[in-house]
């Protein structure tokens, strides 16, 4: 009998947990041909999330929990889940029911009945809940990332997915500290089938993302999966050296022919501003890689567990 592990990262989700369990339970009862393991990761919640999960675990033996010592972020929570999950198939699902549990059956049937498919992922083509501003930047961003990086990033991909044990083992081989899982799942390869769906509204609680966090996450993706920006800064540097040589020759020739009238101060200031801007930008790019290298070499744990009922 196959076993599916469902990893559920939770951060301040006390209201969503009972609602989520109710839905997931329906699915578990319906899919009689498989065993389930429900792995809640309490990512340092400051509300009653852990209490709710423990309550569930008391009466349902398939419910497991891992509770972090503080908030480590969803990436860390997913990693912990993958580390501990014992199933033959492993799913990652949000607790806010934006990843509808009833889709699991369809996903399982696809992965079960197609030898060549190792992962079923969910993506959305609709972002109606986002404003025009965010939609525009999201689409530009995905174009940019796919140009910069050899790793394919699917636009609108959710974290909701069902994977085979083999693929999860491959993911676990990537032990980096700065984790951008959309990139990691794509990096390991394997055959992923994408299903489109319309993301429903959150059942309870509120989204943990804001513009600033999204921006940092976006930078993580680029720095984590591409070194092209470093090359771009070299190209820009070489280009400007070349332009300056041409300019020097031009000025020498002009002075020889027309003498040396002292003007051109405003243009000089503009050039200075422009070039210092470029320099700072390139230093910033290097800084971004350096800081990632720095956090990487420290080899700090990705998460720290305070308590768990996992044996
Ligand atoms: N989450 C988490 N740690 C965090 C932030 C979020 O484990 O630091 C969980 C959260 O509880 C939820 C999932 O990640 O189950 C997705 O979060 P959210 O719904 O806020 O993201 P959105 O759906 O808005 O992208
Ligand atoms: Mg959500």
Short mmCIF file of C-alpha atoms and ligand atoms in Angstrom, two decimals:
data_model
loop_
_atom_site.label_atom_id
_atom_site.label_comp_id
_atom_site.label_asym_id
_atom_site.label_seq_id
_atom_site.Cartn_x
_atom_site.Cartn_y
_atom_site.Cartn_z
CA UNK A 1 0.00 0.00 0.00
CA UNK A 2 1.42 3.38 -1.01
CA UNK A 3 1.81 6.17 1.47
CA UNK A 4 1.39 9.88 0.79
CA UNK A 5 3.01 12.40 3.10
CA UNK A 6 1.39 15.81 3.09
CA UNK A 7 3.67 18.60 4.29
CA UNK A 8 1.80 21.60 5.67
CA UNK A 9 3.83 24.67 6.68
CA UNK A 10 1.93 26.77 9.24
CA UNK A 11 2.72 30.20 10.55
CA UNK A 12 0.06 31.79 12.76
CA UNK A 13 -2.74 29.71 11.27
CA UNK A 14 -4.85 28.79 14.31
CA UNK A 15 -8.10 29.57 12.48
CA UNK A 16 -7.19 27.76 9.27
CA UNK A 17 -6.01 24.47 10.80
CA UNK A 18 -9.40 22.97 11.80
CA UNK A 19 -10.91 24.00 8.47
CA UNK A 20 -7.95 22.53 6.62
CA UNK A 21 -8.12 19.26 8.51
CA UNK A 22 -11.81 18.92 7.77
CA UNK A 23 -11.17 19.21 4.02
CA UNK A 24 -8.09 17.00 4.00
CA UNK A 25 -9.88 14.37 6.04
CA UNK A 26 -12.59 14.09 3.38
CA UNK A 27 -9.88 13.41 0.81
CA UNK A 28 -8.10 10.89 3.01
CA UNK A 29 -11.33 8.98 3.55
CA UNK A 30 -12.09 9.00 -0.15
CA UNK A 31 -8.68 7.74 -1.26
CA UNK A 32 -8.89 4.36 0.44
CA UNK A 33 -6.13 2.79 -1.63
CA UNK A 34 -3.40 4.86 0.06
CA UNK A 35 -2.12 5.51 3.56
CA UNK A 36 -1.57 9.08 4.68
CA UNK A 37 0.78 11.02 6.87
CA UNK A 38 -0.08 14.63 7.64
CA UNK A 39 3.02 16.54 8.63
CA UNK A 40 2.34 19.97 10.12
CA UNK A 41 5.36 22.23 10.42
CA UNK A 42 4.78 24.93 13.00
CA UNK A 43 7.12 27.67 11.82
CA UNK A 44 7.46 29.50 15.15
CA UNK A 45 3.86 30.70 15.33
CA UNK A 46 3.00 33.11 18.12
CA UNK A 47 -0.67 32.15 18.25
CA UNK A 48 -2.33 28.83 19.12
CA UNK A 49 -1.22 27.00 15.99
CA UNK A 50 0.80 24.41 17.89
CA UNK A 51 -2.05 23.81 20.33
CA UNK A 52 -4.46 23.22 17.47
CA UNK A 53 -2.08 20.78 15.82
CA UNK A 54 -1.44 18.89 19.05
CA UNK A 55 -5.18 18.65 19.57
CA UNK A 56 -5.49 17.00 16.14
CA UNK A 57 -2.53 14.72 16.80
CA UNK A 58 -4.14 13.43 20.00
CA UNK A 59 -7.07 11.87 18.19
CA UNK A 60 -5.58 11.14 14.76
CA UNK A 61 -2.52 8.98 14.54
CA UNK A 62 -1.68 10.07 10.98
CA UNK A 63 -1.10 13.63 12.23
CA UNK A 64 2.54 14.44 12.93
CA UNK A 65 4.01 17.78 13.84
CA UNK A 66 7.37 19.44 13.92
CA UNK A 67 7.60 22.70 15.80
CA UNK A 68 10.44 25.17 15.20
CA UNK A 69 12.17 27.18 17.90
CA UNK A 70 11.32 30.40 16.02
CA UNK A 71 10.05 31.58 12.64
CA UNK A 72 12.46 30.30 9.98
CA UNK A 73 10.29 30.98 6.92
CA UNK A 74 8.27 28.79 4.60
CA UNK A 75 11.33 27.55 2.70
CA UNK A 76 12.80 26.16 5.93
CA UNK A 77 9.43 24.64 6.87
CA UNK A 78 9.20 22.86 3.52
CA UNK A 79 12.76 21.59 3.92
CA UNK A 80 12.01 20.17 7.37
CA UNK A 81 8.93 18.48 5.95
CA UNK A 82 10.90 16.90 3.13
CA UNK A 83 13.61 15.81 5.58
CA UNK A 84 11.13 13.98 7.79
CA UNK A 85 8.41 12.81 5.38
CA UNK A 86 8.40 9.03 5.10
CA UNK A 87 5.87 8.55 2.28
CA UNK A 88 6.37 7.04 -1.17
CA UNK A 89 4.81 10.21 -2.53
CA UNK A 90 5.20 13.59 -0.94
CA UNK A 91 2.90 16.59 -1.28
CA UNK A 92 3.35 20.16 -0.12
CA UNK A 93 0.18 22.07 0.66
CA UNK A 94 -0.66 25.47 2.21
CA UNK A 95 -2.93 25.36 5.22
CA UNK A 96 -5.09 28.28 4.04
CA UNK A 97 -6.93 26.04 1.51
CA UNK A 98 -5.55 28.06 -1.39
CA UNK A 99 -4.14 24.69 -2.46
CA UNK A 100 -7.41 22.68 -2.51
CA UNK A 101 -6.83 19.23 -0.95
CA UNK A 102 -9.48 17.67 -3.22
CA UNK A 103 -7.07 18.10 -6.14
CA UNK A 104 -4.79 15.54 -4.54
CA UNK A 105 -6.70 12.60 -5.96
CA UNK A 106 -6.30 13.83 -9.52
CA UNK A 107 -2.61 14.53 -8.90
CA UNK A 108 -2.07 11.08 -7.42
CA UNK A 109 -3.81 9.36 -10.31
CA UNK A 110 -1.60 11.15 -12.80
CA UNK A 111 1.63 10.34 -11.02
CA UNK A 112 0.56 6.75 -10.30
CA UNK A 113 -0.59 5.92 -13.80
CA UNK A 114 2.28 7.53 -15.70
CA UNK A 115 5.63 5.90 -15.12
CA UNK A 116 7.48 8.82 -16.68
CA UNK A 117 5.94 11.55 -14.50
CA UNK A 118 7.78 12.26 -11.25
CA UNK A 119 5.96 15.35 -10.11
CA UNK A 120 2.57 16.98 -10.53
CA UNK A 121 2.66 20.71 -9.90
CA UNK A 122 -0.09 23.28 -9.76
CA UNK A 123 0.10 26.65 -11.42
CA UNK A 124 -2.28 29.51 -11.89
CA UNK A 125 -2.82 31.71 -14.91
CA UNK A 126 -5.05 34.10 -13.08
CA UNK A 127 -3.83 36.71 -10.69
CA UNK A 128 -7.06 38.65 -10.42
CA UNK A 129 -6.51 39.35 -6.75
CA UNK A 130 -3.30 41.24 -7.59
CA UNK A 131 -3.33 44.83 -8.84
CA UNK A 132 -2.19 45.74 -12.35
CA UNK A 133 1.12 46.95 -10.91
CA UNK A 134 2.03 43.64 -9.30
CA UNK A 135 0.84 41.64 -12.31
CA UNK A 136 3.07 43.69 -14.59
CA UNK A 137 6.14 43.25 -12.38
CA UNK A 138 5.48 39.53 -11.90
CA UNK A 139 5.38 38.91 -15.63
CA UNK A 140 8.51 41.03 -16.27
CA UNK A 141 10.25 39.22 -13.44
CA UNK A 142 9.58 35.73 -14.81
CA UNK A 143 10.82 36.82 -18.24
CA UNK A 144 13.99 38.23 -16.67
CA UNK A 145 14.67 35.15 -14.54
CA UNK A 146 14.16 32.76 -17.43
CA UNK A 147 16.62 34.81 -19.51
CA UNK A 148 19.23 34.99 -16.74
CA UNK A 149 19.07 31.47 -15.45
CA UNK A 150 19.33 28.10 -17.11
CA UNK A 151 16.88 26.75 -14.57
CA UNK A 152 13.36 26.98 -15.86
CA UNK A 153 10.95 28.91 -13.60
CA UNK A 154 7.33 28.32 -14.48
CA UNK A 155 5.25 31.53 -14.29
CA UNK A 156 2.44 31.27 -11.77
CA UNK A 157 3.78 28.04 -10.25
CA UNK A 158 2.52 27.41 -6.72
CA UNK A 159 4.35 25.44 -4.06
CA UNK A 160 1.50 22.91 -4.19
CA UNK A 161 2.92 19.71 -5.70
CA UNK A 162 3.06 15.94 -5.39
CA UNK A 163 6.44 14.29 -5.91
CA UNK A 164 7.86 10.80 -5.98
CA UNK A 165 10.29 9.64 -3.31
CA UNK A 166 13.07 9.61 -5.91
CA UNK A 167 12.61 13.29 -6.72
CA UNK A 168 12.43 14.28 -3.04
CA UNK A 169 15.67 12.40 -2.37
CA UNK A 170 17.26 14.43 -5.15
CA UNK A 171 15.94 17.67 -3.62
CA UNK A 172 17.37 16.67 -0.25
CA UNK A 173 20.81 16.39 -1.85
CA UNK A 174 20.77 20.16 -2.32
CA UNK A 175 21.77 21.30 1.10
CA UNK A 176 22.12 25.03 0.44
CA UNK A 177 21.14 27.48 3.14
CA UNK A 178 19.61 30.08 0.83
CA UNK A 179 16.74 28.04 -0.48
CA UNK A 180 14.55 29.08 -3.36
CA UNK A 181 12.49 25.96 -3.79
CA UNK A 182 10.83 26.85 -7.10
CA UNK A 183 14.34 26.90 -8.52
CA UNK A 184 15.49 23.83 -6.62
CA UNK A 185 12.56 21.69 -7.82
CA UNK A 186 13.30 22.74 -11.34
CA UNK A 187 17.07 22.28 -10.95
CA UNK A 188 16.78 18.61 -9.96
CA UNK A 189 15.01 17.93 -13.23
CA UNK A 190 12.61 14.97 -13.52
CA UNK A 191 9.35 15.14 -15.41
CA UNK A 192 6.82 17.60 -14.01
CA UNK A 193 3.26 17.79 -15.23
CA UNK A 194 1.60 21.16 -14.65
CA UNK A 195 -2.09 21.53 -13.97
CA UNK A 196 -3.69 24.97 -14.14
CA UNK A 197 -6.27 26.00 -11.60
CA UNK A 198 -7.85 29.09 -10.17
CA UNK A 199 -6.45 29.94 -6.76
CA UNK A 200 -9.30 30.39 -4.29
CA UNK A 201 -9.26 33.03 -1.56
CA UNK A 202 -7.66 32.29 1.79
CA UNK A 203 -10.17 30.64 4.21
CA UNK A 204 -8.96 32.44 7.30
CA UNK A 205 -6.06 34.51 8.59
CA UNK A 206 -3.97 36.73 6.33
CA UNK A 207 -1.15 36.40 3.81
CA UNK A 208 2.35 36.53 5.26
CA UNK A 209 3.79 38.27 2.21
CA UNK A 210 4.33 41.94 1.53
CA UNK A 211 6.04 43.82 -1.28
CA UNK A 212 9.36 44.01 0.54
CA UNK A 213 9.47 40.26 1.30
CA UNK A 214 8.54 39.50 -2.31
CA UNK A 215 11.35 41.74 -3.52
CA UNK A 216 13.92 39.98 -1.33
CA UNK A 217 12.56 36.59 -2.50
CA UNK A 218 12.90 37.72 -6.12
CA UNK A 219 16.54 38.70 -5.60
CA UNK A 220 17.17 35.32 -3.90
CA UNK A 221 15.94 33.56 -7.02
CA UNK A 222 18.25 35.47 -9.33
CA UNK A 223 21.33 35.27 -7.13
CA UNK A 224 20.67 31.63 -6.27
CA UNK A 225 20.23 30.40 -9.81
CA UNK A 226 22.26 32.65 -12.06
CA UNK A 227 25.68 34.28 -12.14
CA UNK A 228 24.84 36.23 -15.29
CA UNK A 229 24.55 39.57 -13.36
CA UNK A 230 28.28 39.27 -12.50
CA UNK A 231 29.08 38.82 -16.17
CA UNK A 232 26.87 41.78 -17.03
CA UNK A 233 28.88 43.98 -14.65
CA UNK A 234 32.10 42.91 -16.40
CA UNK A 235 30.60 43.66 -19.82
CA UNK A 236 29.38 47.08 -18.66
CA UNK A 237 32.84 47.83 -17.20
CA UNK A 238 34.61 46.89 -20.43
CA UNK A 239 32.10 48.89 -22.47
CA UNK A 240 32.68 52.03 -20.42
CA UNK A 241 36.48 51.65 -20.63
CA UNK A 242 36.10 51.53 -24.38
CA UNK A 243 33.83 54.58 -24.47
CA UNK A 244 36.31 56.50 -22.29
CA UNK A 245 39.21 55.71 -24.66
CA UNK A 246 37.17 57.00 -27.58
CA UNK A 247 36.27 60.12 -25.57
CA UNK A 248 39.92 60.76 -24.62
CA UNK A 249 41.04 60.56 -28.24
CA UNK A 250 38.17 62.84 -29.24
CA UNK A 251 39.10 65.45 -26.62
CA UNK A 252 42.83 65.39 -27.48
CA UNK A 253 42.07 65.87 -31.15
CA UNK A 254 39.54 68.62 -30.44
CA UNK A 255 42.00 70.47 -28.17
CA UNK A 256 44.72 70.27 -30.80
CA UNK A 257 42.42 71.72 -33.44
CA UNK A 258 40.32 74.24 -31.47
CA UNK A 259 42.53 75.04 -28.45
CA UNK A 260 41.21 74.53 -24.91
CA UNK A 261 38.09 76.54 -24.13
CA UNK A 262 37.10 75.64 -20.54
CA UNK A 263 33.51 74.48 -20.69
CA UNK A 264 31.66 71.21 -20.46
CA UNK A 265 31.25 71.33 -16.69
CA UNK A 266 27.57 70.25 -16.67
CA UNK A 267 28.24 67.35 -19.01
CA UNK A 268 31.15 66.28 -16.79
CA UNK A 269 28.91 66.23 -13.73
CA UNK A 270 26.31 64.18 -15.57
CA UNK A 271 28.92 61.67 -16.65
CA UNK A 272 30.27 61.44 -13.10
CA UNK A 273 26.83 60.80 -11.66
CA UNK A 274 26.09 58.22 -14.29
CA UNK A 275 29.33 56.35 -13.85
CA UNK A 276 29.20 56.35 -10.05
CA UNK A 277 25.68 54.98 -10.35
CA UNK A 278 26.90 52.15 -12.55
CA UNK A 279 29.82 51.48 -10.20
CA UNK A 280 27.61 51.29 -7.15
CA UNK A 281 25.18 49.05 -8.99
CA UNK A 282 27.97 46.63 -9.95
CA UNK A 283 29.41 46.68 -6.42
CA UNK A 284 25.89 45.92 -5.21
CA UNK A 285 25.66 42.91 -7.51
CA UNK A 286 28.95 41.59 -6.15
CA UNK A 287 27.76 42.30 -2.63
CA UNK A 288 24.64 40.23 -3.24
CA UNK A 289 26.72 37.21 -4.26
CA UNK A 290 29.20 37.79 -1.46
CA UNK A 291 26.46 37.90 1.16
CA UNK A 292 24.97 34.65 -0.14
CA UNK A 293 28.41 33.04 -0.07
CA UNK A 294 28.88 34.36 3.46
CA UNK A 295 25.65 32.86 4.79
CA UNK A 296 26.39 29.68 2.87
CA UNK A 297 29.89 29.08 4.30
CA UNK A 298 28.68 29.55 7.86
CA UNK A 299 26.72 26.33 7.43
CA UNK A 300 24.11 27.26 9.96
CA UNK A 301 21.16 24.91 10.27
CA UNK A 302 18.21 25.75 8.03
CA UNK A 303 15.80 25.20 10.91
CA UNK A 304 15.90 24.27 14.58
CA UNK A 305 13.28 21.93 16.02
CA UNK A 306 11.92 22.58 19.48
CA UNK A 307 9.46 19.73 19.69
CA UNK A 308 7.92 17.00 17.59
CA UNK A 309 5.89 13.80 17.86
CA UNK A 310 7.89 12.23 15.04
CA UNK A 311 9.81 9.12 15.83
N1 LIG B 1 4.19 30.16 6.04
C1 LIG B 1 5.19 29.61 6.85
N2 LIG B 1 6.18 30.43 7.32
C2 LIG B 1 6.23 31.78 7.03
C3 LIG B 1 5.22 32.29 6.17
C4 LIG B 1 4.23 31.46 5.71
O1 LIG B 1 5.18 28.42 7.15
O2 LIG B 1 7.14 32.46 7.50
C5 LIG B 1 3.11 29.27 5.54
C6 LIG B 1 1.72 29.75 5.80
O3 LIG B 1 1.26 29.36 7.08
C7 LIG B 1 0.91 29.12 4.69
C8 LIG B 1 1.91 29.08 3.54
O4 LIG B 1 3.20 29.22 4.12
O5 LIG B 1 0.50 27.80 4.99
C9 LIG B 1 1.66 30.15 2.51
O6 LIG B 1 1.64 31.41 3.14
P1 LIG B 1 0.66 32.57 2.66
O7 LIG B 1 -0.73 32.05 2.53
O8 LIG B 1 0.85 33.71 3.60
O9 LIG B 1 1.25 32.95 1.24
P2 LIG B 1 0.42 33.31 -0.08
O10 LIG B 1 -0.59 32.21 -0.28
O11 LIG B 1 -0.22 34.62 0.19
O12 LIG B 1 1.46 33.35 -1.15
MG1 LIG B 2 -1.93 31.60 0.95
#
